Amino acid sequence: MSIWSVRCLSQKFSRQAYILANSRNVLSPAHRLPVNGINRTAHNSLYQMVKKRTLEARTKLQANKYPNNQACMTVPTTTELENVATATDSCELTIPSRATPSYHESQAQFKVACQQVPAKEVLKSSECREPKIDTCRQPPKDPCEEFNRKRREADFGRGPGGPCGGGGDGGKGEDDSFKLKCLLGMLAALLAGGLIAWLMTRRSKTDEHSEAEDQEASLKRAKLSGLITTPRTSAELPQHVPYLIIGGGTAAFSAFRAIKSNDARAKVLMISNEFRKPYMRPPLSKELWYTPNANDDPIKDYRFKQWTGSERSLYFEPEEFFMDPTKLEDSVNGGIAVAQGFTVKKVDAQKRIVTLNDGYQIGYDECLIATGCSPKNLPMFRDAAPSVREKIMVYRTPDDFDRLRRYALEKRSITIVGNGFIGSELACSLAHYSKENGGGKIYQVFQEKANMSKVLPNYLSRWTMQKMESLGVCVIPDATIRAASRDESNIKLELNNGMTLMSDIVVVCVGCSPNTTIASSSGLEVDRSLGGFVVNAELEARRNLYVAGDASCFYDPLLGRRRVEHHDHSVVSGRLAGENMTGAKKPYTHQSMFWSDLGPEIGYEGIGLVDSSLPTVGVFALPSEADRHADNLTEKRSQEDPYPNDGADGDIYSSDGEPIKCDPDDEPHYGKGVIFYLKNDKIVGILLWNLFNRIGLARTIINQNKKYEDLNEVAKLFEIHA
Amino acid sequence: MAYSYCKVFGKDKVIFATKEDHSTPSTIELPAPEPPQSLITRDGEINWSCPCLGGMATGPCGVEFREAFSCFHYSEADPKGSDCYEAFRTMQDCFQQYPTVYNKSGGDDDEDDALGEVMNADSERNGVKDIDELSGGAGAAAAAAAGQITPQTSSAVSKQE
């Protein structure tokens, strides 16, 4: 054969290799900021979780997603102040707990939104803090539908302490909605008729071929819905495997990658109690909601659009990548097989035997526990009546996504309980989704003061909450749920602040607890305060037995004993465990990171101990005069919040310590910056606020484990004005 | 006038820094950051753990891929890789059995994505303008066949570390 054909064959590598070689060649010198995420192994390469989190990418994305953003923000600013008083008044009633004097002023600017909404509607609806963007962004939305729905909610929802004022009539609206309903009904009937006709014609054309396809499809469905395990019985599983992984999530898959990279012919068996192949979770609360895929249910392969604009599946690899579990033992080159729908009840670390729930035993040489964690529920929901429980869900899997998406598609109102990563991301995503589809209202209820309060320092947490409100999320902080009850279609939550909240579904996002049920039967230690299996710095629980991911309570030689629940931690710890299972004997030295996105204006990444109970120093970019002028129109609203109740200790100093007078135009705007989290004055955590591709630098600084006299000097390294 | 100022909210301090304020170089000196993983190690060996390989080395044709790529990488034939026909043939045969895993060059974008990411890095850094042509195949293959891969890679690695 000719040399040319060899050349063609080698093209695939050549491309990669050449490009890699080239980019290595021009790597910036130490501490120049990486221009691109090439060293962000976390998302951009291992699983091609490509999120090019540059500002340009985000800006472009914003322009796509929020075409009217600017117009919306600018219009109302001029009239805002005059209307503050009235708007505030009418709104205070609804949310008594928040109308405390100290909060009064800061609330005002959001309540202004009310004046954007027709007065009657405000009075009737239980959600007076409807952001103005809503109204100006989507004029084409059918107002009647929204109107009536709101009224209904308000009627049912008027709790003892939270009436929003008088009734007002909804006659015309009702009329219109009736017409609309008729139209919709007719449309549905037509559609159904068409569908039946289509099905019938299709049926008549059926041949054996498509019947076989049907069978295959139904088999697939049965497998997904948990009716059939893969393989059908545990007896078909091998009796011994060199590498056994308990769990089928991100840490498990990352470990497999590392094992197979270091042991080319490795045979790896994964035992998962899910009925799916390994998939990634971060897009479930983010990207999947932004991907247009209107008619699929479920979305095929859970494909979503990444920041780069390209699509990929939630699944790490396609079905073909995996081997049939029954063929693993005899394969020459090894591979990965996933036993789906099986649960492990015990690991005997001494005999190296894993026992399944049905008693079947599998021997191993090296074993990894990567059982992850399960979402928590609130006791009051757990103990509630079945009718209430069916309106309560947690959020962790693609099935949860499907279920919630159906509610969103049907324009239902959704209440999210909890202020953490999942809850806040989901609230933003749902608000966006609802806006795009003219959907229902999104509420977020939690007992803390503001969003992400465990992670963000107080001032930033509140600022974030305001941003989320401006996205259209009705955020109800400082609230606990006193009781939950049902009418025929809604679930009613009574809050301790007197409010009553009606919605179609409640999503509980109050954290998760590690899956450690096998610990006691296996004689493994669980950390009393952090939870999770206790392992050493090499992620080893016992000899030849490792734990990675959410369920791992590991010893970080730098920052002490930790347990981390983030995607990148699963990647990093899974990889380390996999390497150690092939004999690397490496300790945990590579700090994992995390990221989160809350709407178009907030994206952040963190590394180390990012814990808001620690003292922090944040350095934010103060826009120059010119920038400020340019920004003024769009940013004014957000700059206007002085958090008066923080004012008591919010004294302002110039950088040399002299108190200075603050220009009202200089109200804090936390656009871009870096926040250092300190422990014994050392930097132990870094949060990059709207700054991307700097996590490597942050990691280097954490690894110094040092005190710095002047953190502003450290901040300079991050080029926050770039 | 823009100026830097601080706010204190209890334990949390905030500095607002102007661009001018941050225009002088930082006085902090840091050691070199963790080197990113590369395909070829300092010793010229292939790093199969490199995330840049995506699922190539771990997929169902991982073994075949490794053999072919090793053959190519260590080939001393002229032109480079011309002695690897058999290995490539085996690999290619394997690839064809798993079209959804390996047939990604055209329709599926995962591969392109990873590639695109690296390419972007490339163009941002050294201003390669016709990177599409380079990566598009013909250019890259020609460049690779001209023997640019190994020397460049290894020199880059040694420079970096």
XYZ file of N, CA and C in Angstrom, chain A residues 127-312:
558
model
N -47.607 37.449 44.356
C -46.186 37.591 44.079
C -45.887 38.991 43.569
N -45.869 39.905 44.491
C -45.788 41.277 44.054
C -44.429 41.633 43.544
N -43.460 40.826 43.840
C -42.132 41.261 43.450
C -41.793 40.813 42.039
N -42.786 40.702 41.277
C -42.624 40.377 39.858
C -41.636 41.340 39.218
N -40.558 40.852 38.722
C -39.564 41.760 38.176
C -40.059 42.388 36.887
N -39.568 43.585 36.671
C -40.072 44.322 35.525
C -39.646 43.684 34.207
N -38.530 43.004 34.228
C -38.050 42.427 32.984
C -39.122 41.544 32.372
N -39.780 40.849 33.259
C -40.812 39.938 32.825
C -41.768 40.611 31.870
N -42.248 41.741 32.329
C -43.311 42.364 31.564
C -42.794 42.960 30.278
N -41.585 43.486 30.324
C -41.154 44.131 29.095
C -40.523 43.148 28.133
N -40.184 42.011 28.636
C -39.496 41.105 27.728
C -40.445 40.344 26.824
N -41.623 40.067 27.320
C -42.432 39.178 26.519
C -43.833 39.711 26.289
N -43.918 40.737 25.533
C -45.239 41.263 25.236
C -46.157 40.263 24.539
N -45.631 39.355 23.733
C -46.561 38.497 23.000
C -47.275 37.475 23.874
N -46.837 37.317 25.102
C -47.441 36.304 25.952
C -48.920 36.596 26.166
N -49.687 35.556 26.196
C -51.114 35.731 26.418
C -51.354 36.204 27.841
N -51.836 37.392 27.994
C -51.966 37.938 29.342
C -53.109 37.293 30.109
N -54.141 36.868 29.410
C -55.302 36.321 30.111
C -54.950 35.077 30.897
N -54.238 34.259 30.249
C -53.887 33.001 30.872
C -53.150 33.248 32.179
N -52.146 34.086 32.072
C -51.342 34.407 33.237
C -52.216 35.049 34.302
N -53.048 35.950 33.836
C -53.918 36.709 34.712
C -54.798 35.783 35.532
N -55.461 34.893 34.838
C -56.376 33.993 35.524
C -55.667 33.045 36.467
N -54.559 32.587 35.996
C -53.826 31.655 36.821
C -53.411 32.330 38.115
N -52.949 33.542 37.939
C -52.509 34.291 39.112
C -53.655 34.496 40.079
N -54.789 34.828 39.496
C -55.930 35.091 40.346
C -56.299 33.835 41.129
N -56.280 32.739 40.406
C -56.602 31.483 41.058
C -55.653 31.216 42.212
N -54.393 31.414 41.900
C -53.386 31.187 42.942
C -53.635 32.111 44.115
N -53.948 33.354 43.773
C -54.108 34.338 44.830
C -55.318 33.992 45.677
N -56.395 33.552 45.011
C -57.598 33.211 45.749
C -57.345 32.088 46.734
N -56.722 31.064 46.223
C -56.417 29.945 47.110
C -55.324 30.337 48.080
N -54.459 31.130 47.564
C -53.208 31.326 48.269
C -53.222 32.411 49.297
N -54.363 33.053 49.503
C -54.321 34.152 50.446
C -54.268 33.615 51.857
N -53.120 33.557 52.397
C -52.940 33.016 53.745
C -53.399 34.015 54.772
N -53.389 33.612 56.029
C -53.877 34.471 57.098
C -53.143 35.808 57.155
N -51.876 35.777 57.026
C -51.139 37.025 57.182
C -50.716 37.614 55.863
N -51.054 36.998 54.814
C -50.461 37.461 53.561
C -51.425 37.778 52.457
N -52.405 38.594 52.725
C -53.288 38.948 51.629
C -52.636 40.050 50.804
N -52.884 40.030 49.568
C -52.261 41.035 48.725
C -53.222 42.140 48.410
N -54.308 42.216 49.112
C -55.269 43.281 48.845
C -56.564 42.707 48.314
N -57.359 43.581 47.757
C -58.708 43.220 47.344
C -58.758 42.308 46.156
N -59.986 41.970 45.781
C -60.165 40.963 44.735
C -60.031 41.491 43.330
N -60.888 42.436 42.970
C -60.892 42.880 41.578
C -61.541 41.823 40.723
N -62.004 42.232 39.568
C -62.718 41.229 38.778
C -61.853 40.666 37.675
N -62.210 39.506 37.303
C -61.406 38.848 36.264
C -62.291 38.387 35.142
N -63.472 39.037 35.010
C -64.477 38.579 34.062
C -63.940 38.416 32.661
N -63.376 39.488 32.169
C -62.936 39.453 30.792
C -61.859 38.391 30.590
N -60.998 38.394 31.574
C -59.910 37.434 31.492
C -60.435 36.017 31.419
N -61.470 35.769 32.228
C -62.019 34.433 32.287
C -62.581 34.057 30.923
N -63.313 35.041 30.390
C -63.891 34.854 29.076
C -62.844 34.442 28.068
N -61.833 35.254 28.045
C -60.770 35.032 27.077
C -60.140 33.672 27.263
N -59.950 33.361 28.516
C -59.259 32.102 28.759
C -60.163 30.941 28.381
N -61.469 31.166 28.539
C -62.397 30.116 28.139
C -62.260 29.869 26.643
N -62.271 30.992 25.893
C -62.099 30.863 24.450
C -60.805 30.134 24.139
N -59.812 30.582 24.851
C -58.491 29.997 24.606
C -58.523 28.502 24.867
N -59.194 28.162 25.960
C -59.250 26.747 26.324
C -59.963 25.954 25.243
N -61.051 26.562 24.736
C -61.795 25.890 23.667
C -60.879 25.654 22.485
N -60.200 26.725 22.126
C -59.299 26.632 20.988
C -58.277 25.538 21.220
N -57.717 25.580 22.411
C -56.688 24.590 22.735
C -57.258 23.191 22.649
N -58.479 23.039 23.177
C -59.133 21.747 23.178
C -59.301 21.238 21.758
N -59.773 22.159 20.899
C -59.972 21.774 19.511
C -58.654 21.354 18.881
N -57.680 22.164 19.173
C -56.356 21.892 18.618
C -55.872 20.518 19.059
N -56.071 20.263 20.356
C -55.627 18.982 20.904
C -56.358 17.840 20.240
N -57.678 18.023 20.053
C -58.486 16.980 19.431
C -57.965 16.706 18.026
N -57.726 17.806 17.302
C -57.207 17.657 15.951
C -55.901 16.886 15.952
N -55.050 17.319 16.845
C -53.735 16.680 16.934
C -53.878 15.195 17.226
N -54.738 14.910 18.225
C -54.921 13.511 18.623
C -55.435 12.712 17.444
N -56.423 13.296 16.732
C -56.975 12.622 15.562
C -55.895 12.323 14.551
N -55.116 13.340 14.298
C -54.030 13.197 13.329
C -53.074 12.095 13.750
N -52.802 12.108 15.038
C -51.846 11.137 15.573
C -52.373 9.720 15.384
N -53.667 9.558 15.708
C -54.262 8.227 15.579
C -54.217 7.786 14.127
N -54.611 8.716 13.239
C -54.601 8.393 11.818
C -53.205 7.967 11.397
N -52.273 8.762 11.841
C -50.882 8.475 11.479
C -50.443 7.105 11.993
N -50.818 6.882 13.252
C -50.441 5.606 13.854
C -51.049 4.449 13.079
N -52.318 4.643 12.682
C -53.005 3.560 11.982
C -52.346 3.279 10.640
N -52.060 4.359 9.905
C -51.416 4.132 8.613
C -50.069 3.474 8.815
N -49.422 3.933 9.885
C -48.102 3.395 10.158
C -48.219 1.902 10.468
N -49.233 1.589 11.263
C -49.469 0.218 11.683
C -49.612 -0.674 10.458
N -50.402 -0.159 9.487
C -50.684 -0.995 8.329
C -49.424 -1.288 7.536
N -48.484 -0.381 7.648
C -47.263 -0.590 6.877
C -46.230 -1.442 7.608
N -46.578 -1.772 8.842
C -45.593 -2.466 9.648
C -45.151 -3.791 9.031
N -43.887 -4.006 9.046
C -43.391 -5.321 8.650
C -42.568 -5.894 9.794
N -42.016 -7.023 9.606
C -41.293 -7.681 10.695
C -40.147 -6.806 11.188
N -39.585 -6.108 10.228
C -38.419 -5.307 10.570
C -38.749 -4.282 11.651
N -39.808 -3.528 11.424
C -40.121 -2.476 12.392
C -40.656 -3.078 13.682
N -41.246 -4.272 13.582
C -41.687 -4.921 14.808
C -40.492 -5.274 15.685
N -39.471 -5.718 15.026
C -38.247 -6.018 15.764
C -37.720 -4.757 16.415
N -37.812 -3.678 15.663
C -37.359 -2.396 16.211
C -38.190 -2.006 17.422
N -39.511 -2.202 17.267
C -40.409 -1.889 18.367
C -40.029 -2.669 19.610
N -39.775 -3.931 19.381
C -39.417 -4.788 20.507
C -38.159 -4.264 21.190
N -37.215 -3.925 20.349
C -35.958 -3.425 20.888
C -36.191 -2.157 21.702
N -37.044 -1.303 21.121
C -37.337 -0.040 21.796
C -38.022 -0.280 23.131
N -38.958 -1.229 23.124
C -39.678 -1.458 24.377
C -38.768 -2.115 25.406
N -37.854 -2.928 24.898
C -36.883 -3.525 25.805
C -36.026 -2.428 26.437
N -35.648 -1.471 25.604
C -34.826 -0.365 26.084
C -35.593 0.431 27.139
N -36.880 0.647 26.823
C -37.703 1.392 27.778
C -37.804 0.647 29.096
N -38.019 -0.653 28.987
C -38.147 -1.465 30.194
C -36.873 -1.392 31.018
N -35.753 -1.403 30.308
C -34.474 -1.334 31.012
C -34.329 -0.008 31.734
N -34.720 1.072 31.021
C -34.590 2.395 31.620
C -35.535 2.587 32.795
N -36.722 2.024 32.657
C -37.694 2.279 33.707
C -37.487 1.355 34.896
N -36.466 0.559 34.832
C -36.109 -0.218 36.006
C -36.852 -1.533 36.100
N -37.476 -1.940 34.997
C -38.192 -3.216 35.052
C -37.240 -4.395 34.842
N -36.212 -4.141 34.059
C -35.274 -5.218 33.745
C -33.858 -4.781 34.098
N -33.145 -5.648 34.747
C -31.753 -5.334 35.025
C -30.903 -5.757 33.826
N -29.695 -5.234 33.764
C -28.755 -5.652 32.717
C -27.497 -6.177 33.392
N -27.151 -7.430 33.217
C -27.893 -8.508 32.563
C -29.157 -8.880 33.343
N -29.955 -9.799 32.764
C -31.239 -10.118 33.389
C -31.100 -10.619 34.823
N -30.125 -11.464 35.063
C -29.936 -11.974 36.427
C -28.480 -11.811 36.838
N -28.265 -11.763 38.125
C -26.903 -11.591 38.618
C -26.031 -12.802 38.276
N -26.675 -13.947 38.083
C -25.908 -15.163 37.794
C -25.098 -15.031 36.507
N -25.517 -14.104 35.635
C -24.786 -13.915 34.388
C -23.546 -13.056 34.569
N -23.379 -12.491 35.740
C -22.204 -11.648 35.986
C -20.985 -12.528 36.243
N -19.803 -12.003 35.932
C -18.598 -12.791 36.216
C -18.441 -13.038 37.716
N -17.761 -14.122 38.046
C -17.575 -14.426 39.467
C -16.344 -13.748 40.035
N -15.498 -13.331 39.119
C -14.309 -12.615 39.574
C -13.932 -11.579 38.525
N -13.607 -10.368 38.977
C -13.101 -9.359 38.040
C -11.872 -8.691 38.650
N -10.927 -8.288 37.802
C -9.744 -7.609 38.331
C -10.105 -6.268 38.977
N -11.013 -5.519 38.319
C -11.399 -4.216 38.848
C -12.905 -4.155 39.003
N -13.329 -3.881 40.219
C -14.758 -3.792 40.480
C -15.076 -2.391 41.002
N -16.081 -1.777 40.421
C -16.477 -0.441 40.869
C -17.922 -0.484 41.314
N -18.151 -0.089 42.563
C -19.520 -0.050 43.074
C -20.042 1.363 42.866
N -21.007 1.510 41.980
C -21.523 2.823 41.623
C -21.281 3.066 40.151
N -22.124 3.882 39.542
C -21.996 4.097 38.107
C -22.101 5.562 37.733
N -21.541 6.416 38.554
C -21.623 7.857 38.289
C -20.322 8.419 37.760
N -20.111 9.679 38.031
C -18.954 10.386 37.496
C -17.645 9.878 38.090
N -17.613 9.699 39.400
C -16.378 9.214 40.028
C -16.043 7.819 39.511
N -17.076 7.004 39.379
C -16.874 5.633 38.903
C -16.305 5.654 37.488
N -16.886 6.482 36.646
C -16.434 6.491 35.263
C -15.035 7.093 35.138
N -14.779 8.115 35.932
C -13.446 8.717 35.924
C -12.397 7.698 36.365
N -12.758 6.906 37.362
C -11.837 5.861 37.824
C -11.591 4.851 36.716
N -12.657 4.474 36.018
C -12.482 3.541 34.903
C -11.493 4.099 33.880
N -11.651 5.365 33.532
C -10.747 5.979 32.554
C -9.285 5.847 33.003
N -9.083 6.156 34.281
C -7.714 6.112 34.796
C -7.181 4.679 34.805
N -8.031 3.745 35.191
C -7.599 2.344 35.231
C -7.203 1.882 33.833
N -8.075 2.158 32.898
C -7.862 1.679 31.533
C -6.673 2.402 30.875
N -6.431 3.630 31.282
C -5.279 4.350 30.729
C -3.974 3.726 31.220
N -4.006 3.246 32.446
C -2.787 2.708 33.030
C -2.643 1.203 32.874
N -3.745 0.545 32.553
C -3.707 -0.899 32.373
C -4.537 -1.174 31.121
N -3.830 -1.233 29.989
C -4.504 -1.197 28.684
C -5.555 -2.281 28.520
N -5.327 -3.454 29.103
C -6.266 -4.555 28.891
C -7.144 -4.797 30.117
N -7.284 -3.779 30.933
C -8.037 -3.941 32.170
C -9.476 -4.359 31.906
N -9.978 -5.245 32.770
C -11.396 -5.610 32.722
C -12.068 -4.966 33.927
N -12.992 -4.088 33.637
C -13.618 -3.326 34.709
C -15.118 -3.601 34.729
N -15.615 -3.975 35.889
C -17.060 -4.174 36.042
C -17.604 -3.104 36.988
N -18.612 -2.412 36.522
C -19.278 -1.404 37.331
C -20.608 -1.984 37.780
N -20.927 -1.830 39.040
C -22.239 -2.265 39.506
C -23.024 -1.031 39.910
N -24.061 -0.751 39.157
C -24.814 0.474 39.401
C -26.239 0.123 39.772
N -26.809 0.854 40.716
C -28.218 0.596 41.024
C -29.127 1.468 40.170
N -28.517 2.290 39.313
C -29.324 3.024 38.348
C -29.514 2.148 37.116
N -30.450 2.583 36.281
C -30.720 1.795 35.080
C -30.171 2.493 33.840
N -29.144 3.283 34.059
C -28.543 4.010 32.947
C -27.048 3.789 32.930
N -26.467 4.080 31.786
C -25.018 4.114 31.682
C -24.531 5.410 32.351
N -23.222 5.452 32.697
C -22.732 6.641 33.407
C -23.000 7.949 32.652
N -23.436 8.934 33.399
C -23.733 10.244 32.808
C -23.298 11.340 33.775
N -23.199 12.537 33.277
C -22.794 13.669 34.111
C -24.024 14.428 34.594
N -23.930 15.019 35.769
C -25.106 15.676 36.319
C -25.172 17.199 36.148
N -24.036 17.888 36.061
C -24.144 19.358 36.076
C -25.159 19.953 35.089
N -25.268 19.436 33.868
C -26.209 20.077 32.936
C -27.679 19.913 33.330
N -27.964 19.000 34.256
C -29.360 18.765 34.629
C -30.006 20.006 35.228
N -29.204 20.809 35.897
C -29.788 22.021 36.479
C -29.425 23.259 35.667
N -28.633 23.071 34.615
C -28.205 24.236 33.829
C -28.486 24.064 32.337
N -27.500 23.601 31.604
C -27.570 23.637 30.140
C -28.819 22.988 29.549
N -29.246 21.871 30.146
C -30.379 21.165 29.548
C -31.628 22.048 29.461
N -31.727 22.994 30.360
C -32.897 23.874 30.359
C -32.773 24.977 29.311
N -31.586 25.144 28.805
C -31.378 26.222 27.838
C -31.324 25.688 26.416
N -31.446 24.370 26.290
C -31.303 23.780 24.977
C -32.666 23.668 24.313
N -32.797 24.247 23.157
C -34.100 24.140 22.512
C -34.316 22.727 21.973
N -35.336 22.074 22.411
C -35.581 20.684 22.004
C -37.035 20.405 22.250
N -37.819 21.372 21.888
C -39.203 21.489 22.346
C -39.981 20.177 22.401
N -39.868 19.341 21.375
C -40.855 18.265 21.295
C -40.391 16.921 21.836
N -39.123 16.761 22.057
C -38.670 15.475 22.559
C -39.049 15.288 24.016
N -39.555 14.120 24.315
C -39.735 13.780 25.724
C -39.592 12.280 25.875
N -38.560 11.782 26.462
C -37.418 12.560 26.939
C -36.532 13.010 25.780
N -35.687 13.966 26.061
C -34.769 14.452 25.040
C -33.836 13.317 24.645
N -33.670 13.122 23.374
C -32.862 11.997 22.919
C -31.433 12.120 23.450
N -31.008 11.078 24.128
C -29.661 11.024 24.710
C -29.357 12.212 25.638
N -30.380 12.938 25.991
C -30.176 14.131 26.830
C -29.091 15.025 26.243
N -29.284 15.363 25.015
C -28.297 16.232 24.364
C -28.540 17.668 24.774
N -27.468 18.379 24.938
C -27.595 19.782 25.348
C -26.524 20.606 24.667
N -26.747 21.888 24.636
C -25.793 22.806 24.015
C -24.800 23.278 25.050
N -23.547 23.217 24.687
C -22.516 23.683 25.600
C -22.231 25.161 25.352
N -21.377 25.707 26.212
C -21.043 27.120 26.061
C -20.460 27.407 24.684
N -19.809 26.404 24.139
C -19.193 26.599 22.837
C -20.224 26.645 21.727
N -21.432 26.241 22.046
C -22.458 26.230 21.019
C -22.653 24.845 20.430
N -21.711 23.943 20.677
C -21.863 22.602 20.122
C -22.674 21.741 21.088
N -23.162 20.646 20.567
C -24.000 19.785 21.384
C -23.229 18.572 21.877
N -23.675 18.016 22.968
C -23.195 16.714 23.374
C -24.272 16.048 24.246
